[in-house]
Amino acid sequence: MTDPSHPTADEVLEGIDLTGQTVAITGASGGIGLEGARSLAAAGAHVICLSRRLDALEQGAQTIREQHPEAEVSVLQVDLADQASVVAAGDAIESGPLAGGQSLDVLINNAGVMCCPWGTTADGFERQFGTNHLGHARLTSVLAPALRRAEAPRVVTLSSSGHSIAPVDLDDPNFDTTEYDPWVAYGRSKSANALFALELARRLDGDGLSFSVHPGMILTDLGRHLTAETMAQLQQRMADRETAAGRPAPDSTEALDFKSIPQGAATSVWAATSPDLVDHNGAYLGDVSLGVLDGNTSTNGYQPHIADIDTAERLWSVSEALLDTALTV
């Protein structure tokens, strides 16, 4: 193992045979999404790669096939910031890769946007909440029948240490009355991702597993909106967070501990496949380990607001009201 503290996706999957399994993963046109797709395909899974960037998807799929000639990879376009596109993608998966009533064993809700300037989705939702949470919530619901056909389905939803920046605001999810702050919006959306995974675990009621994941800090296209100013703001928030928890504030050289892309994909594929997680439905995961309440959120610690069952249930109801549709699973 290259680094026992930060294993790669391939190392996590060593000895695991996914032949006969089907996995769908969003944001699979690059970064940890593509790496997760590659590692899962290399382990034998049929991987359905989803992204709004069809050209990059096809290029990524071709790279996987060149590296692993036996890999079974499908590509489908979806724009998580457009609810009509999400529904169409679900229909396309059912009529395409899953035609004939095949099951979907794993859904990895990996895609996302981070620290964006103010903007809205095609349906008028604040961009980060609308894409990161509402887009994936709807996709999970649309694909629920295919997941239910699997013997032991899993849904993995990427959250982030960014959840510690802000809890969800279910009274003002679209910043109608709150001044917009890109980091606060990101924090709200990542809190929503974790709460969605928690409530999904309850609603699956033992018929499937649901986890949220902090992948770590990785240099990918996700950070395309970051500036020197927003990075400085992030470092200050991290320092303040550690100080508030009674821990020494990291200095500027150690505050941002970046992982490689293969290391960043590891916790997601672990959540998707590990037999050790069967008894931990709804858990928050980080650094290929179970989350620790009030621990260091840069690794696998999480804040109490993403473990609040009442808030998780209310988020589900608010999401249904915003989408004007039932999120059935």
XYZ file of C-alpha atoms in Angstrom:
329
model
C 0.000 0.000 0.000
C 1.443 3.345 -1.034
C 0.171 5.263 2.036
C -1.744 3.317 4.715
C -3.387 6.517 5.959
C -4.649 7.412 2.482
C -5.289 4.238 0.428
C -6.242 4.472 -3.220
C -9.472 3.244 -4.789
C -7.652 0.253 -6.302
C -6.186 -0.661 -2.913
C -9.612 -0.471 -1.261
C -11.038 -2.799 -3.928
C -8.196 -5.306 -3.804
C -9.654 -8.813 -3.670
C -13.219 -7.671 -4.382
C -14.952 -9.143 -7.442
C -17.826 -6.997 -8.728
C -18.690 -9.173 -11.705
C -22.442 -9.029 -12.298
C -22.836 -5.754 -10.384
C -24.067 -2.531 -12.015
C -22.992 0.844 -10.680
C -24.123 4.317 -11.765
C -21.948 7.287 -10.840
C -22.524 10.974 -11.501
C -19.726 13.387 -12.280
C -17.819 10.573 -13.969
C -16.292 12.702 -16.726
C -13.223 13.565 -14.635
C -11.657 13.785 -11.186
C -12.632 11.312 -8.484
C -15.806 10.387 -10.382
C -13.849 9.081 -13.346
C -11.300 7.400 -11.080
C -14.055 5.744 -9.080
C -15.683 4.544 -12.291
C -12.372 3.177 -13.575
C -11.573 1.289 -10.361
C -15.072 -0.210 -10.120
C -14.990 -1.258 -13.782
C -11.555 -2.798 -13.257
C -13.052 -4.844 -10.413
C -15.674 -6.259 -12.796
C -18.679 -3.952 -12.410
C -20.720 -2.612 -15.304
C -20.360 1.118 -14.703
C -22.835 3.689 -16.008
C -21.009 7.022 -16.187
C -23.140 10.154 -15.935
C -22.213 13.786 -16.512
C -23.490 16.880 -18.295
C -20.300 16.899 -20.418
C -20.931 14.170 -22.982
C -17.663 14.661 -24.868
C -15.624 14.344 -21.667
C -17.714 11.317 -20.630
C -16.985 9.519 -23.874
C -13.298 10.366 -23.647
C -13.152 9.099 -20.062
C -14.969 5.888 -20.967
C -12.545 5.299 -23.824
C -9.623 5.742 -21.444
C -11.129 3.150 -19.086
C -11.589 0.685 -21.954
C -8.005 1.202 -23.115
C -6.663 0.551 -19.609
C -9.057 -2.342 -18.936
C -10.127 -3.987 -22.217
C -12.661 -6.213 -20.469
C -14.385 -3.279 -18.751
C -18.088 -2.725 -19.371
C -18.800 0.997 -19.432
C -21.881 2.946 -20.535
C -22.217 6.730 -20.782
C -25.304 8.903 -20.417
C -25.676 12.662 -20.245
C -27.427 14.342 -17.318
C -27.548 17.912 -16.091
C -28.266 17.816 -12.360
C -29.141 21.515 -12.499
C -32.118 20.712 -14.740
C -34.854 18.508 -13.299
C -36.175 17.580 -16.752
C -32.702 16.298 -17.654
C -32.556 14.258 -14.433
C -35.866 12.539 -15.168
C -34.854 11.912 -18.783
C -31.558 10.378 -17.667
C -33.375 8.009 -15.331
C -35.661 6.927 -18.145
C -32.660 6.484 -20.460
C -30.911 4.251 -17.935
C -33.998 2.052 -17.581
C -34.444 1.733 -21.340
C -30.715 1.481 -22.091
C -28.142 -0.131 -19.757
C -30.873 -1.653 -17.557
C -33.206 -2.688 -20.369
C -35.004 -5.917 -19.620
C -35.440 -5.167 -15.939
C -31.838 -5.437 -14.801
C -31.088 -4.116 -11.339
C -28.931 -1.199 -10.273
C -26.733 -2.359 -7.409
C -25.042 0.925 -6.523
C -25.707 4.603 -7.154
C -22.885 7.013 -6.326
C -24.095 10.615 -6.177
C -20.671 12.091 -6.793
C -21.090 15.196 -8.961
C -21.236 18.679 -7.557
C -20.424 22.360 -7.753
C -18.531 24.339 -5.140
C -18.281 27.951 -4.002
C -20.047 29.298 -7.091
C -20.953 32.910 -7.691
C -24.679 33.520 -7.258
C -26.753 31.682 -9.812
C -29.826 29.509 -10.188
C -30.602 26.177 -11.804
C -32.918 25.723 -14.773
C -35.771 25.379 -12.278
C -34.919 28.490 -10.285
C -33.187 26.911 -7.280
C -29.986 28.335 -5.779
C -27.314 26.646 -7.843
C -25.393 24.702 -5.188
C -28.417 23.440 -3.244
C -30.290 22.783 -6.496
C -27.458 20.826 -8.118
C -25.731 19.085 -5.233
C -28.830 18.130 -3.272
C -32.048 18.467 -5.277
C -30.573 17.063 -8.483
C -29.258 13.974 -6.719
C -32.372 13.561 -4.584
C -34.517 13.438 -7.720
C -32.106 11.115 -9.539
C -32.114 8.709 -6.595
C -35.894 8.704 -6.567
C -36.140 8.140 -10.332
C -33.708 5.227 -10.099
C -35.306 3.776 -6.949
C -37.220 1.016 -8.812
C -33.965 -0.219 -10.371
C -32.224 -0.074 -6.995
C -35.084 -1.970 -5.379
C -34.578 -4.780 -7.897
C -31.068 -5.367 -6.513
C -30.529 -7.862 -3.710
C -28.579 -5.418 -1.533
C -28.552 -1.943 -3.123
C -26.365 0.893 -1.907
C -26.560 4.637 -2.424
C -23.449 6.710 -1.727
C -23.900 10.492 -1.592
C -20.883 12.751 -1.439
C -20.966 15.287 1.339
C -17.841 17.144 2.476
C -16.051 18.587 5.456
C -17.701 21.713 4.069
C -20.861 20.651 5.895
C -19.275 22.235 8.969
C -19.513 25.692 7.370
C -23.290 25.864 7.620
C -26.304 23.698 8.440
C -29.240 23.597 6.042
C -31.639 26.528 6.176
C -34.994 24.969 5.392
C -36.799 28.282 5.857
C -34.696 30.000 3.196
C -33.084 27.318 0.986
C -32.783 29.651 -2.014
C -31.334 32.697 -0.214
C -34.491 34.702 -0.804
C -34.019 36.616 2.443
C -30.398 35.798 3.300
C -27.416 37.569 1.749
C -25.705 35.082 -0.556
C -22.327 33.732 0.518
C -20.774 31.086 -1.765
C -19.157 29.150 1.099
C -22.324 29.197 3.185
C -24.302 27.961 0.177
C -21.781 25.172 -0.325
C -21.924 24.251 3.352
C -25.719 24.135 3.278
C -25.707 21.868 0.229
C -23.163 19.480 1.749
C -25.152 19.344 4.990
C -28.187 18.546 2.865
C -26.296 15.715 1.147
C -25.489 14.083 4.484
C -29.017 14.554 5.831
C -30.479 13.121 2.619
C -28.312 10.008 3.025
C -29.455 9.680 6.639
C -33.148 9.930 5.800
C -32.742 7.649 2.782
C -31.290 4.985 5.075
C -34.394 5.216 7.255
C -36.760 5.042 4.289
C -34.981 2.036 2.791
C -35.847 0.333 6.080
C -33.263 -2.407 5.884
C -33.777 -3.098 2.182
C -30.647 -1.178 1.209
C -27.753 0.871 2.529
C -27.168 4.606 2.295
C -24.010 6.505 3.249
C -22.611 10.009 2.967
C -18.921 10.514 2.257
C -16.263 13.151 2.779
C -13.720 12.294 0.055
C -11.012 14.635 1.340
C -9.520 17.662 -0.332
C -8.517 16.948 -3.917
C -7.383 19.271 -6.674
C -9.973 18.713 -9.416
C -12.229 20.754 -11.675
C -14.626 21.072 -8.722
C -12.483 23.986 -7.568
C -12.803 25.954 -10.809
C -14.605 28.821 -9.051
C -12.027 29.190 -6.291
C -9.935 32.345 -6.054
C -7.079 33.391 -3.785
C -9.656 35.245 -1.703
C -12.054 32.316 -1.318
C -9.155 29.952 -0.520
C -7.999 32.330 2.210
C -11.550 32.412 3.539
C -11.606 28.597 3.596
C -8.319 28.384 5.495
C -9.595 30.889 8.045
C -12.838 28.968 8.481
C -10.857 25.773 9.045
C -8.632 27.466 11.612
C -11.651 28.912 13.416
C -13.336 25.514 13.402
C -10.368 23.790 15.032
C -9.961 26.525 17.617
C -13.652 26.335 18.519
C -13.272 22.577 19.012
C -10.394 23.119 21.436
C -7.731 21.931 19.029
C -4.689 23.900 17.832
C -5.352 25.877 14.668
C -3.281 24.465 11.791
C -0.779 26.798 10.223
C -1.076 27.731 6.569
C 1.285 24.966 5.447
C -0.716 22.135 7.032
C -4.279 23.454 6.936
C -4.981 22.035 3.489
C -3.978 18.382 3.293
C -4.656 17.453 -0.317
C -5.123 13.887 -1.500
C -4.372 12.520 -4.933
C -7.330 11.689 -7.163
C -6.940 7.904 -6.611
C -6.877 8.540 -2.847
C -9.858 10.873 -3.111
C -11.966 8.179 -4.799
C -11.187 5.571 -2.139
C -13.848 6.327 0.481
C -16.626 6.390 -2.128
C -15.771 2.965 -3.545
C -15.300 1.629 0.008
C -18.789 2.867 0.875
C -20.114 1.227 -2.286
C -18.587 -2.189 -1.674
C -17.277 -2.875 1.833
C -18.987 -5.698 3.766
C -17.787 -4.027 6.980
C -20.442 -1.302 6.602
C -23.540 -3.488 6.607
C -24.333 -2.619 10.222
C -23.752 1.127 9.801
C -26.610 2.220 7.549
C -26.865 6.015 7.290
C -23.303 6.622 8.467
C -21.076 9.524 7.490
C -17.696 8.277 6.262
C -14.279 9.841 5.737
C -10.700 8.643 5.240
C -12.007 5.113 4.565
C -13.434 4.921 8.069
C -16.583 5.622 10.031
C -17.270 9.220 10.923
C -16.616 10.534 14.421
C -19.056 12.967 16.016
C -17.337 16.282 16.802
C -14.065 14.910 15.414
C -11.710 16.704 13.052
C -13.890 17.396 10.023
C -10.867 17.577 7.750
C -10.595 13.808 8.138
C -13.653 11.851 9.284
C -15.244 14.085 11.898
C -18.739 15.471 11.537
C -20.921 18.074 13.186
C -24.129 17.180 15.082
C -26.387 19.063 12.664
C -25.943 16.406 9.957
C -27.022 13.652 12.351
C -30.317 15.267 13.361
C -33.081 12.860 12.388
C -35.856 15.456 12.614
C -33.997 17.842 10.308
C -33.323 14.998 7.870
C -37.024 14.165 7.715
C -37.970 17.809 7.283
C -35.388 18.252 4.509
C -37.064 15.414 2.616
C -40.477 17.089 2.934
C -39.140 20.531 1.971
C -37.374 18.999 -1.034
C -40.604 17.376 -2.189
C -42.411 20.716 -1.858
C -39.716 22.525 -3.837
C -39.712 19.879 -6.557
C -43.496 19.545 -6.471
C -43.164 15.769 -6.600
C -42.849 12.857 -4.191
C -39.365 11.463 -3.671
C -40.355 7.823 -3.488
C -37.783 5.171 -2.693
